[in-house]
RNA sequence: GGGUCGGUGCCCGAGUGGCCAAAGGGAACGGGCUGUAAACCCGUCGGCAUCGCCUUCGAAGGUUCGAAUCCUUCCCGGCCCA
């Protein structure tokens, strides 16, 4: 099976330029392939992971992966996917974000050999262009008619918030990026989520007009969970690749909590396992869905991919303690592992006296009122046993003489180490 | 620049002088059921405090015993005209 067929089978090709030309180009030998994301935050998230993993698939097949951090486009803001104008980021923030992202990228895509993988920032070739040059060299080749026909622009034109000229120009910048990468890095394929398709095609058109070259592109479908929610979030919060923002344990949980209905699609999208092995895995999963074999396998693979094998193993172990049964029977080593994976803190017995304050301090409650309400609804446990408003934490038996494991609901935990 | 409509809690959206911490829906959170699931049922959903207080309805002033609701000015957005 060739790479394009594999991607098709995984459901990762939504739109593409002429499929046979694309397939032929990929078979023809090493090709530069580019995926860009704007550094709007100081970390990538699982949404970006799809693109990076596709890059990785191409790299593993001998192609050249080009990851683009949009320092320039990030200043302008992509109009797609939102109804309102973006807030612009200043240069310092963007630079810091690009630096932070580079490290994460390097874990998934091999950037050690510039012939196999590179990270570029479109500020490098965009910043110096003058307005007149841009209007003449890029703007002249695109009609506003085409631009306003794009879905992302049309939605904004129809929305009550409108669209600024700045964001309207976004697709021209992205088109110019593709042109530059084609000219300078031998890039012949651009990829992105289907919401990027309009921007991507603008680049393909620009290159055809200016260079008379046929370049390629494809997009993957934007994933939505079966319950209609957006993927890439855990409990409403974005799932980041930065271990400080989203711990390896939380990343593992993100994938562990995938609904069965979404499992097949998610495994095909994210796993580097060959498809026959995935079929076996899913078959095993369906035999006993309650064991969550599919989710466990995927969660482990991705945690290992993003954070390394050690971290993935530790995350698995921590989850065993937190969901495995009575935490009172957990070993000291296991509890210490938990302490590294879930939020934790050190407190003196005196600090434990006011239960409500502790719940707020450990972030298990948003306010004292919230803590009281949730206590009334028996939403909290300490060391696995339900507690109420009258519980004295200082009277609780410390696990291994020093730990209290607090939990709200099933999924939020906090380990308190008590010292005097 | 002129006209006009609008800015309400996480989001949508009622409310046009007291009965409003503010309907309803969604999201979210907790409980039950379960598989760390789905569906479903129940509860909670500004803050502080053991029904009393404080801070909220774009901002600042004002009228009033009393305002999200009325007035003034300002800020922001949509639409129409120029």
Short mmCIF file of C-alpha atoms (C1' of nucleotides) in Angstrom, two decimals:
data_model
loop_
_atom_site.label_atom_id
_atom_site.label_comp_id
_atom_site.label_asym_id
_atom_site.label_seq_id
_atom_site.Cartn_x
_atom_site.Cartn_y
_atom_site.Cartn_z
CA UNK A 1 0.00 0.00 0.00
CA UNK A 2 1.44 3.37 -0.91
CA UNK A 3 1.47 6.26 1.49
CA UNK A 4 -1.46 8.07 -0.09
CA UNK A 5 -3.55 4.90 -0.05
CA UNK A 6 -2.64 4.43 3.59
CA UNK A 7 -3.76 7.95 4.42
CA UNK A 8 -6.95 7.46 2.47
CA UNK A 9 -7.64 4.27 4.38
CA UNK A 10 -7.12 6.16 7.61
CA UNK A 11 -9.66 8.75 6.54
CA UNK A 12 -7.06 11.49 6.55
CA UNK A 13 -7.68 12.82 3.09
CA UNK A 14 -10.69 15.07 2.83
CA UNK A 15 -9.86 17.39 -0.03
CA UNK A 16 -6.92 17.03 -2.34
CA UNK A 17 -5.54 18.34 -5.56
CA UNK A 18 -5.69 15.83 -8.40
CA UNK A 19 -5.38 12.55 -6.53
CA UNK A 20 -3.45 10.68 -9.23
CA UNK A 21 -0.95 13.50 -9.72
CA UNK A 22 -0.48 13.63 -5.97
CA UNK A 23 0.00 9.88 -5.73
CA UNK A 24 2.47 9.92 -8.61
CA UNK A 25 4.47 12.74 -7.07
CA UNK A 26 4.76 10.90 -3.77
CA UNK A 27 5.87 7.70 -5.48
CA UNK A 28 8.28 9.61 -7.65
CA UNK A 29 10.77 10.15 -4.86
CA UNK A 30 11.42 12.36 -1.88
CA UNK A 31 9.18 15.41 -1.79
CA UNK A 32 9.06 18.41 0.52
CA UNK A 33 5.79 18.55 2.46
CA UNK A 34 4.71 21.44 4.59
CA UNK A 35 2.37 21.88 7.50
CA UNK A 36 2.01 25.23 9.18
CA UNK A 37 0.53 26.36 12.42
CA UNK A 38 0.39 29.81 13.89
CA UNK A 39 2.15 30.27 17.22
CA UNK A 40 -0.86 31.76 18.95
CA UNK A 41 0.13 30.11 22.24
CA UNK A 42 3.34 29.02 23.90
CA UNK A 43 2.55 25.40 23.22
CA UNK A 44 1.09 23.16 20.57
CA UNK A 45 -2.02 21.14 21.36
CA UNK A 46 -3.48 17.84 20.23
CA UNK A 47 -5.22 19.58 17.36
CA UNK A 48 -1.82 20.34 15.86
CA UNK A 49 -0.73 16.81 16.56
CA UNK A 50 -2.59 15.49 13.53
CA UNK A 51 -0.51 17.60 11.16
CA UNK A 52 2.72 16.74 12.91
CA UNK A 53 1.96 13.05 12.79
CA UNK A 54 1.17 13.25 9.09
CA UNK A 55 4.51 14.97 8.61
CA UNK A 56 6.07 12.16 10.59
CA UNK A 57 4.43 9.57 8.36
CA UNK A 58 5.93 11.24 5.31
CA UNK A 59 9.30 11.56 6.98
CA UNK A 60 9.29 7.87 7.90
CA UNK A 61 8.63 7.17 4.22
CA UNK A 62 11.73 9.12 3.23
CA UNK A 63 10.26 12.52 2.46
CA UNK A 64 11.29 15.91 3.75
CA UNK A 65 9.10 17.36 6.47
CA UNK A 66 8.77 21.13 6.67
CA UNK A 67 7.10 22.43 9.78
CA UNK A 68 6.20 26.07 9.57
CA UNK A 69 5.61 28.27 12.57
CA UNK A 70 3.64 31.25 11.40
CA UNK A 71 5.36 34.14 13.10
CA UNK A 72 4.13 36.45 10.33
CA UNK A 73 0.68 34.99 9.79
CA UNK A 74 0.26 34.84 13.55
CA UNK A 75 0.48 38.62 13.56
CA UNK A 76 -2.37 38.90 11.13
CA UNK A 77 -4.77 36.22 12.31
CA UNK A 78 -6.53 33.57 10.30
CA UNK A 79 -10.16 34.52 9.73
CA UNK A 80 -11.22 30.91 9.55
CA UNK A 81 -13.10 29.14 12.27
CA UNK A 82 -14.22 32.13 14.21
CA UNK A 83 -16.81 34.81 14.03
CA UNK A 84 -14.81 37.65 15.45
CA UNK A 85 -11.62 39.49 14.76
CA UNK A 86 -8.57 38.07 16.50
CA UNK A 87 -6.46 39.93 18.96
CA UNK A 88 -3.07 40.56 17.51
CA UNK A 89 0.00 39.22 19.22
CA UNK A 90 3.10 41.30 19.64
CA UNK A 91 6.43 40.25 18.25
CA UNK A 92 8.00 39.30 21.54
CA UNK A 93 5.20 36.94 22.41
CA UNK A 94 5.35 35.38 18.97
CA UNK A 95 9.09 34.84 19.19
CA UNK A 96 8.77 33.22 22.58
CA UNK A 97 5.97 31.02 21.29
CA UNK A 98 7.96 29.91 18.27
CA UNK A 99 10.86 28.96 20.51
CA UNK A 100 8.61 26.97 22.82
CA UNK A 101 6.97 25.15 19.97
CA UNK A 102 10.21 24.17 18.30
CA UNK A 103 11.16 21.87 21.12
CA UNK A 104 7.82 20.07 21.02
CA UNK A 105 7.99 19.69 17.28
CA UNK A 106 11.37 18.10 17.53
CA UNK A 107 9.94 15.23 19.53
CA UNK A 108 7.56 14.21 16.81
CA UNK A 109 9.35 15.23 13.66
CA UNK A 110 13.08 14.62 13.34
CA UNK A 111 14.71 18.01 12.89
CA UNK A 112 18.29 16.83 13.35
CA UNK A 113 19.02 16.50 9.63
CA UNK A 114 17.92 19.52 7.55
CA UNK A 115 17.51 17.28 4.53
CA UNK A 116 14.88 15.26 6.34
CA UNK A 117 13.10 17.80 8.47
CA UNK A 118 13.20 21.53 9.14
CA UNK A 119 11.34 24.12 11.13
CA UNK A 120 10.89 27.48 9.43
CA UNK A 121 9.28 30.76 10.47
CA UNK A 122 7.50 32.71 7.76
CA UNK A 123 8.62 35.97 9.31
CA UNK A 124 12.02 35.25 7.81
CA UNK A 125 10.82 35.89 4.28
CA UNK A 126 7.71 37.93 4.92
CA UNK A 127 9.01 40.70 7.11
CA UNK A 128 11.26 42.31 4.52
CA UNK A 129 8.69 42.43 1.74
CA UNK A 130 7.42 45.94 1.06
CA UNK A 131 3.77 46.62 0.58
CA UNK A 132 4.26 47.53 -3.06
CA UNK A 133 6.21 44.37 -3.78
CA UNK A 134 3.55 42.32 -2.16
CA UNK A 135 0.71 43.94 -4.05
CA UNK A 136 2.56 43.52 -7.32
CA UNK A 137 4.00 40.02 -6.86
CA UNK A 138 1.21 38.34 -4.96
CA UNK A 139 -1.89 40.50 -4.98
CA UNK A 140 -1.89 40.90 -8.73
CA UNK A 141 -2.35 37.18 -9.22
CA UNK A 142 -5.42 36.81 -7.09
CA UNK A 143 -8.87 38.23 -7.62
CA UNK A 144 -10.98 39.50 -4.79
CA UNK A 145 -13.80 37.50 -6.35
CA UNK A 146 -11.95 34.29 -5.54
CA UNK A 147 -11.08 35.48 -2.08
CA UNK A 148 -14.60 36.41 -1.10
CA UNK A 149 -15.82 33.09 -2.43
CA UNK A 150 -13.81 31.23 0.20
CA UNK A 151 -15.91 29.71 2.90
CA UNK A 152 -13.87 31.19 5.74
CA UNK A 153 -14.16 34.68 4.34
CA UNK A 154 -17.78 34.40 3.33
CA UNK A 155 -18.83 33.33 6.79
CA UNK A 156 -17.11 36.34 8.22
CA UNK A 157 -18.55 38.69 5.63
CA UNK A 158 -21.98 37.49 6.62
CA UNK A 159 -21.35 37.60 10.35
CA UNK A 160 -22.33 40.62 12.34
CA UNK A 161 -18.71 41.22 13.29
CA UNK A 162 -17.41 41.52 9.78
CA UNK A 163 -13.81 40.97 8.82
CA UNK A 164 -10.94 43.41 8.80
CA UNK A 165 -8.78 43.96 5.75
CA UNK A 166 -5.91 42.52 7.77
CA UNK A 167 -7.51 39.16 8.28
CA UNK A 168 -8.85 39.24 4.76
CA UNK A 169 -5.23 39.35 3.58
CA UNK A 170 -4.32 36.24 5.51
CA UNK A 171 -4.73 33.80 2.66
CA UNK A 172 -2.40 35.83 0.48
CA UNK A 173 0.33 35.54 3.07
CA UNK A 174 -0.20 31.81 3.30
CA UNK A 175 -0.15 31.52 -0.49
CA UNK A 176 3.11 33.40 -0.52
CA UNK A 177 4.53 31.02 2.08
CA UNK A 178 3.86 28.06 -0.15
CA UNK A 179 5.49 29.86 -3.07
CA UNK A 180 8.57 30.63 -1.02
CA UNK A 181 8.88 27.09 0.28
CA UNK A 182 8.41 25.73 -3.22
CA UNK A 183 11.13 27.99 -4.61
CA UNK A 184 13.60 27.55 -1.78
CA UNK A 185 13.01 24.22 -0.06
CA UNK A 186 11.62 22.05 -2.81
CA UNK A 187 8.21 21.90 -1.23
CA UNK A 188 5.56 20.36 -3.49
CA UNK A 189 2.84 19.41 -1.02
CA UNK A 190 0.98 21.42 1.57
CA UNK A 191 -1.29 19.87 4.14
CA UNK A 192 -3.69 21.16 6.77
CA UNK A 193 -7.09 20.73 8.31
CA UNK A 194 -10.03 21.10 5.97
CA UNK A 195 -10.71 24.53 7.42
CA UNK A 196 -7.42 25.55 5.83
CA UNK A 197 -8.32 24.29 2.39
CA UNK A 198 -9.14 27.70 0.96
CA UNK A 199 -5.81 29.11 2.10
CA UNK A 200 -3.94 26.08 0.89
CA UNK A 201 -5.48 26.20 -2.57
CA UNK A 202 -4.60 29.87 -2.84
CA UNK A 203 -0.95 28.82 -2.66
CA UNK A 204 -1.36 26.11 -5.24
CA UNK A 205 -2.98 28.63 -7.60
CA UNK A 206 -0.32 31.24 -7.00
CA UNK A 207 2.45 28.81 -7.83
CA UNK A 208 0.71 27.69 -10.99
CA UNK A 209 0.25 31.28 -12.13
CA UNK A 210 3.73 32.50 -11.29
CA UNK A 211 5.84 29.43 -11.96
CA UNK A 212 3.60 27.30 -14.16
CA UNK A 213 4.32 24.47 -11.73
CA UNK A 214 1.72 21.95 -10.63
CA UNK A 215 2.07 21.51 -6.89
CA UNK A 216 -0.06 19.41 -4.59
CA UNK A 217 -2.06 19.61 -1.41
CA UNK A 218 -4.49 17.71 0.71
CA UNK A 219 -6.46 18.31 3.85
CA UNK A 220 -7.83 16.02 6.52
CA UNK A 221 -11.36 16.26 7.81
CA UNK A 222 -11.79 18.31 10.93
CA UNK A 223 -12.49 15.88 13.69
CA UNK A 224 -15.53 16.21 15.81
CA UNK A 225 -16.42 13.84 18.58
CA UNK A 226 -19.52 11.72 18.28
CA UNK A 227 -21.21 13.83 20.94
CA UNK A 228 -20.70 16.91 18.80
CA UNK A 229 -18.04 18.48 20.96
CA UNK A 230 -14.73 19.58 19.55
CA UNK A 231 -11.90 17.16 19.86
CA UNK A 232 -8.62 18.23 21.32
CA UNK A 233 -10.05 19.17 24.63
CA UNK A 234 -10.18 17.37 27.94
CA UNK A 235 -13.06 18.41 30.15
CA UNK A 236 -13.44 21.58 28.14
CA UNK A 237 -9.82 22.62 28.48
CA UNK A 238 -7.45 22.46 25.58
CA UNK A 239 -5.04 19.57 25.75
CA UNK A 240 -1.52 20.89 25.32
CA UNK A 241 1.69 19.15 24.42
CA UNK A 242 3.61 21.17 26.99
CA UNK A 243 3.98 18.94 30.08
CA UNK A 244 3.64 21.95 32.36
CA UNK A 245 0.30 22.99 30.88
CA UNK A 246 -1.00 19.45 30.45
CA UNK A 247 0.86 16.79 32.38
CA UNK A 248 1.75 13.49 30.69
CA UNK A 249 -0.88 11.90 32.92
CA UNK A 250 -3.52 14.31 31.67
CA UNK A 251 -2.51 13.73 28.08
CA UNK A 252 -2.87 10.00 28.66
CA UNK A 253 -6.29 10.57 30.19
CA UNK A 254 -7.32 12.66 27.21
CA UNK A 255 -6.88 9.68 24.92
CA UNK A 256 -8.09 7.18 27.47
CA UNK A 257 -11.42 8.93 27.68
CA UNK A 258 -12.19 8.69 23.99
CA UNK A 259 -15.69 7.35 23.40
CA UNK A 260 -15.94 3.94 21.75
CA UNK A 261 -17.74 5.47 18.80
CA UNK A 262 -14.74 7.70 18.13
CA UNK A 263 -12.06 5.14 18.84
CA UNK A 264 -11.57 3.77 15.35
CA UNK A 265 -11.24 7.19 13.79
CA UNK A 266 -8.90 8.39 16.51
CA UNK A 267 -6.60 5.41 16.38
CA UNK A 268 -6.38 5.59 12.60
CA UNK A 269 -5.64 9.29 12.83
CA UNK A 270 -3.06 9.30 15.57
CA UNK A 271 -1.45 5.90 15.79
CA UNK A 272 1.69 5.10 13.84
CA UNK A 273 0.77 1.42 13.95
CA UNK A 274 0.15 -0.14 10.54
CA UNK A 275 -3.50 -0.53 9.65
CA UNK A 276 -3.62 -4.35 9.91
CA UNK A 277 -2.39 -4.10 13.49
CA UNK A 278 -4.97 -1.43 14.20
CA UNK A 279 -7.68 -3.73 12.91
CA UNK A 280 -6.48 -6.42 15.31
CA UNK A 281 -6.45 -3.96 18.17
CA UNK A 282 -9.97 -2.77 17.45
CA UNK A 283 -11.19 -6.34 17.16
CA UNK A 284 -9.70 -7.13 20.56
CA UNK A 285 -11.30 -4.01 21.92
CA UNK A 286 -14.74 -4.94 20.66
CA UNK A 287 -14.48 -8.32 22.36
CA UNK A 288 -14.51 -6.58 25.73
CA UNK A 289 -15.16 -2.88 25.36
CA UNK A 290 -15.24 -2.29 29.11
CA UNK A 291 -11.54 -3.11 29.30
CA UNK A 292 -10.77 -0.15 27.04
CA UNK A 293 -7.90 -1.88 25.35
CA UNK A 294 -8.11 0.43 22.36
CA UNK A 295 -8.05 3.57 24.45
CA UNK A 296 -5.27 2.24 26.67
CA UNK A 297 -3.06 1.34 23.76
CA UNK A 298 -3.57 4.63 21.97
CA UNK A 299 -3.11 6.63 25.17
CA UNK A 300 0.16 4.92 25.89
CA UNK A 301 1.50 5.28 22.37
CA UNK A 302 0.78 8.98 22.17
CA UNK A 303 1.99 9.82 25.63
CA UNK A 304 5.21 8.04 24.74
CA UNK A 305 5.43 9.85 21.42
CA UNK A 306 4.97 13.28 22.96
CA UNK A 307 6.69 12.84 26.33
CA UNK A 308 8.82 9.71 26.05
CA UNK A 309 8.54 6.14 27.25
CA UNK A 310 9.38 6.83 30.87
CA UNK A 311 6.69 9.45 31.23
CA UNK A 312 4.12 7.24 29.52
CA UNK A 313 4.87 4.40 31.90
CA UNK A 314 4.63 6.64 34.94
CA UNK A 315 1.31 8.01 33.73
CA UNK A 316 -0.06 4.49 33.34
CA UNK A 317 1.07 3.60 36.86
CA UNK A 318 -0.46 6.70 38.37
CA UNK A 319 -3.77 5.95 36.68
CA UNK A 320 -3.68 2.44 38.11
CA UNK A 321 -3.59 3.89 41.59
CA UNK A 322 -6.20 6.56 41.00
CA UNK A 323 -8.69 4.30 39.26
CA UNK A 324 -7.57 0.87 40.34
CA UNK A 325 -9.33 0.60 43.65
CA UNK A 326 -8.70 1.52 47.25
CA UNK A 327 -5.86 4.04 47.40
CA UNK A 328 -5.31 3.02 51.02
CA UNK A 329 -3.61 -0.09 49.70
CA UNK A 330 -1.33 1.71 47.26
CA UNK A 331 2.39 1.28 47.79
CA UNK A 332 4.57 4.18 48.79
CA UNK A 333 6.32 4.13 45.44
CA UNK A 334 2.99 4.21 43.63
CA UNK A 335 1.82 7.19 45.65
CA UNK A 336 5.04 9.00 44.95
CA UNK A 337 4.46 8.36 41.27
CA UNK A 338 0.96 9.77 41.59
CA UNK A 339 2.41 12.88 43.21
CA UNK A 340 4.45 13.53 40.13
CA UNK A 341 1.52 13.10 37.77
CA UNK A 342 -1.39 14.87 39.41
CA UNK A 343 -1.39 18.26 41.10
CA UNK A 344 0.07 18.02 44.57
CA UNK A 345 1.07 20.23 47.45
CA UNK A 346 2.67 20.15 50.89
CA UNK A 347 0.76 21.28 53.93
CA UNK A 348 1.12 21.32 57.69
CA UNK A 349 -1.55 19.75 59.90
CA UNK A 350 -2.60 23.27 60.88
CA UNK A 351 -3.38 24.13 57.28
CA UNK A 352 -5.69 21.13 57.11
CA UNK A 353 -8.06 22.36 59.79
CA UNK A 354 -10.40 24.28 57.50
CA UNK A 355 -11.64 21.69 55.02
CA UNK A 356 -13.27 24.21 52.71
CA UNK A 357 -10.10 26.27 52.51
CA UNK A 358 -8.06 23.20 51.64
CA UNK A 359 -10.41 22.35 48.79
CA UNK A 360 -10.02 25.84 47.40
CA UNK A 361 -6.26 25.84 47.90
CA UNK A 362 -5.89 22.54 46.08
CA UNK A 363 -7.94 23.83 43.16
CA UNK A 364 -10.58 21.19 43.74
CA UNK A 365 -13.11 23.98 44.25
CA UNK A 366 -13.49 27.31 42.51
CA UNK A 367 -14.69 29.06 45.64
CA UNK A 368 -15.71 28.23 49.16
CA UNK A 369 -19.32 28.25 48.09
CA UNK A 370 -18.52 25.79 45.35
CA UNK A 371 -16.69 23.59 47.86
CA UNK A 372 -19.63 23.63 50.29
CA UNK A 373 -22.13 22.85 47.58
CA UNK A 374 -20.10 20.01 46.22
CA UNK A 375 -19.59 18.65 49.73
CA UNK A 376 -23.34 18.65 50.20
CA UNK A 377 -23.67 16.65 47.03
CA UNK A 378 -21.02 14.24 48.35
CA UNK A 379 -18.70 15.10 45.51
CA UNK A 380 -15.45 14.73 47.44
CA UNK A 381 -13.42 11.80 48.68
CA UNK A 382 -10.38 11.58 50.87
CA UNK A 383 -8.25 8.45 50.53
CA UNK A 384 -11.11 6.88 48.65
CA UNK A 385 -13.78 7.48 51.29
CA UNK A 386 -16.56 10.01 50.91
CA UNK A 387 -16.31 13.08 53.14
CA UNK A 388 -18.74 15.79 54.19
CA UNK A 389 -18.70 19.31 55.60
CA UNK A 390 -17.91 18.05 59.08
CA UNK A 391 -14.94 15.91 58.15
CA UNK A 392 -11.72 16.90 59.89
CA UNK A 393 -8.87 16.30 57.49
CA UNK A 394 -6.39 16.50 60.33
CA UNK A 395 -8.06 13.42 61.87
CA UNK A 396 -7.70 11.36 58.73
CA UNK A 397 -5.19 8.56 58.63
CA UNK A 398 -2.27 9.54 56.45
CA UNK A 399 -1.32 7.08 53.76
CA UNK A 400 2.18 5.83 54.50
CA UNK A 401 2.32 8.36 57.29
CA UNK A 402 2.31 11.39 55.03
CA UNK A 403 -0.19 11.49 52.17
CA UNK A 404 -3.82 12.48 51.78
CA UNK A 405 -5.35 11.73 48.40
CA UNK A 406 -8.19 14.16 47.75
CA UNK A 407 -10.55 13.76 44.85
CA UNK A 408 -13.49 15.57 43.35
CA UNK A 409 -15.78 13.46 41.29
CA UNK A 410 -14.02 10.70 39.47
CA UNK A 411 -11.46 12.55 37.49
CA UNK A 412 -9.96 15.35 39.57
CA UNK A 413 -7.30 14.45 42.08
CA UNK A 414 -4.90 16.22 44.35
CA UNK A 415 -2.24 14.65 46.53
CA UNK A 416 -1.38 16.44 49.75
CA UNK A 417 1.86 15.63 51.50
CA UNK A 418 1.51 16.46 55.17
CA UNK A 419 4.58 17.55 57.11
CA UNK A 420 5.06 19.24 60.44
"C1'" G B 1 -20.38 62.47 9.48
"C1'" G B 2 -26.07 61.34 9.73
"C1'" G B 3 -29.77 57.70 10.99
"C1'" U B 4 -30.99 53.26 13.34
"C1'" C B 5 -30.68 48.82 16.24
"C1'" G B 6 -27.95 46.73 19.90
"C1'" G B 7 -23.97 45.67 24.25
"C1'" U B 8 -27.36 41.05 30.33
"C1'" G B 9 -24.05 35.83 34.15
"C1'" C B 10 -19.10 30.58 30.55
"C1'" C B 11 -22.26 30.92 25.68
"C1'" C B 12 -27.15 31.92 23.53
"C1'" G B 13 -31.11 34.63 25.31
"C1'" A B 14 -35.67 36.71 28.30
"C1'" G B 15 -36.32 40.83 31.33
"C1'" U B 16 -37.86 47.72 30.04
"C1'" G B 17 -38.73 51.14 37.85
"C1'" G B 18 -39.75 47.27 43.16
"C1'" C B 19 -42.00 40.30 43.40
"C1'" C B 20 -34.21 40.36 39.90
"C1'" A B 21 -28.53 37.32 41.74
"C1'" A B 22 -31.86 38.23 37.30
"C1'" A B 23 -36.75 33.32 33.18
"C1'" G B 24 -35.44 29.60 29.53
"C1'" G B 25 -31.87 26.73 26.72
"C1'" G B 26 -26.85 24.99 26.03
"C1'" A B 27 -22.15 24.07 28.17
"C1'" A B 28 -19.93 22.82 32.72
"C1'" C B 29 -19.70 20.46 37.57
"C1'" G B 30 -21.49 16.74 41.30
"C1'" G B 31 -24.63 12.24 42.42
"C1'" G B 32 -27.11 7.61 40.55
"C1'" C B 33 -26.52 3.78 36.70
"C1'" U B 34 -21.86 2.12 34.22
"C1'" G B 35 -16.73 0.44 31.39
"C1'" U B 36 -12.39 6.40 34.06
"C1'" A B 37 -18.12 5.13 28.22
"C1'" A B 38 -22.87 6.47 25.78
"C1'" A B 39 -27.95 7.16 26.89
"C1'" C B 40 -31.00 8.30 30.89
"C1'" C B 41 -32.57 10.22 35.89
"C1'" C B 42 -31.53 13.74 40.02
"C1'" G B 43 -28.98 17.98 41.89
"C1'" U B 44 -25.77 22.41 41.50
"C1'" C B 45 -24.32 26.31 38.59
"C1'" G B 46 -21.77 35.22 41.26
"C1'" G B 47 -19.26 35.75 46.13
"C1'" C B 48 -19.10 35.70 51.37
"C1'" A B 49 -21.61 33.88 55.21
"C1'" U B 50 -25.29 28.34 58.78
"C1'" C B 51 -31.80 32.67 54.26
"C1'" G B 52 -28.57 37.82 55.95
"C1'" C B 53 -25.10 40.69 53.46
"C1'" C B 54 -21.87 42.11 49.35
"C1'" U B 55 -20.65 42.65 43.98
"C1'" U B 56 -22.88 42.03 39.00
"C1'" C B 57 -26.70 43.35 33.59
"C1'" G B 58 -20.64 48.00 28.14
"C1'" A B 59 -18.27 52.69 31.29
"C1'" A B 60 -18.98 57.02 34.21
"C1'" G B 61 -22.38 60.25 36.25
"C1'" G B 62 -27.66 61.56 37.45
"C1'" U B 63 -33.17 61.06 38.69
"C1'" U B 64 -35.76 58.04 42.50
"C1'" C B 65 -37.48 55.71 48.92
"C1'" G B 66 -35.86 52.05 45.12
"C1'" A B 67 -32.79 51.05 38.42
"C1'" A B 68 -30.47 45.71 34.43
"C1'" U B 69 -34.89 48.65 33.54
"C1'" C B 70 -35.60 56.22 33.24
"C1'" C B 71 -32.05 60.60 31.91
"C1'" U B 72 -26.96 62.53 30.36
"C1'" U B 73 -22.21 61.81 28.44
"C1'" C B 74 -18.74 58.40 26.73
"C1'" C B 75 -16.83 53.57 24.69
"C1'" C B 76 -17.76 49.30 21.41
"C1'" G B 77 -20.44 46.55 17.46
"C1'" G B 78 -24.26 45.54 13.43
"C1'" C B 79 -27.24 47.62 9.58
"C1'" C B 80 -28.76 51.81 6.35
"C1'" C B 81 -27.43 56.61 4.27
"C1'" A B 82 -23.32 60.05 3.04
#
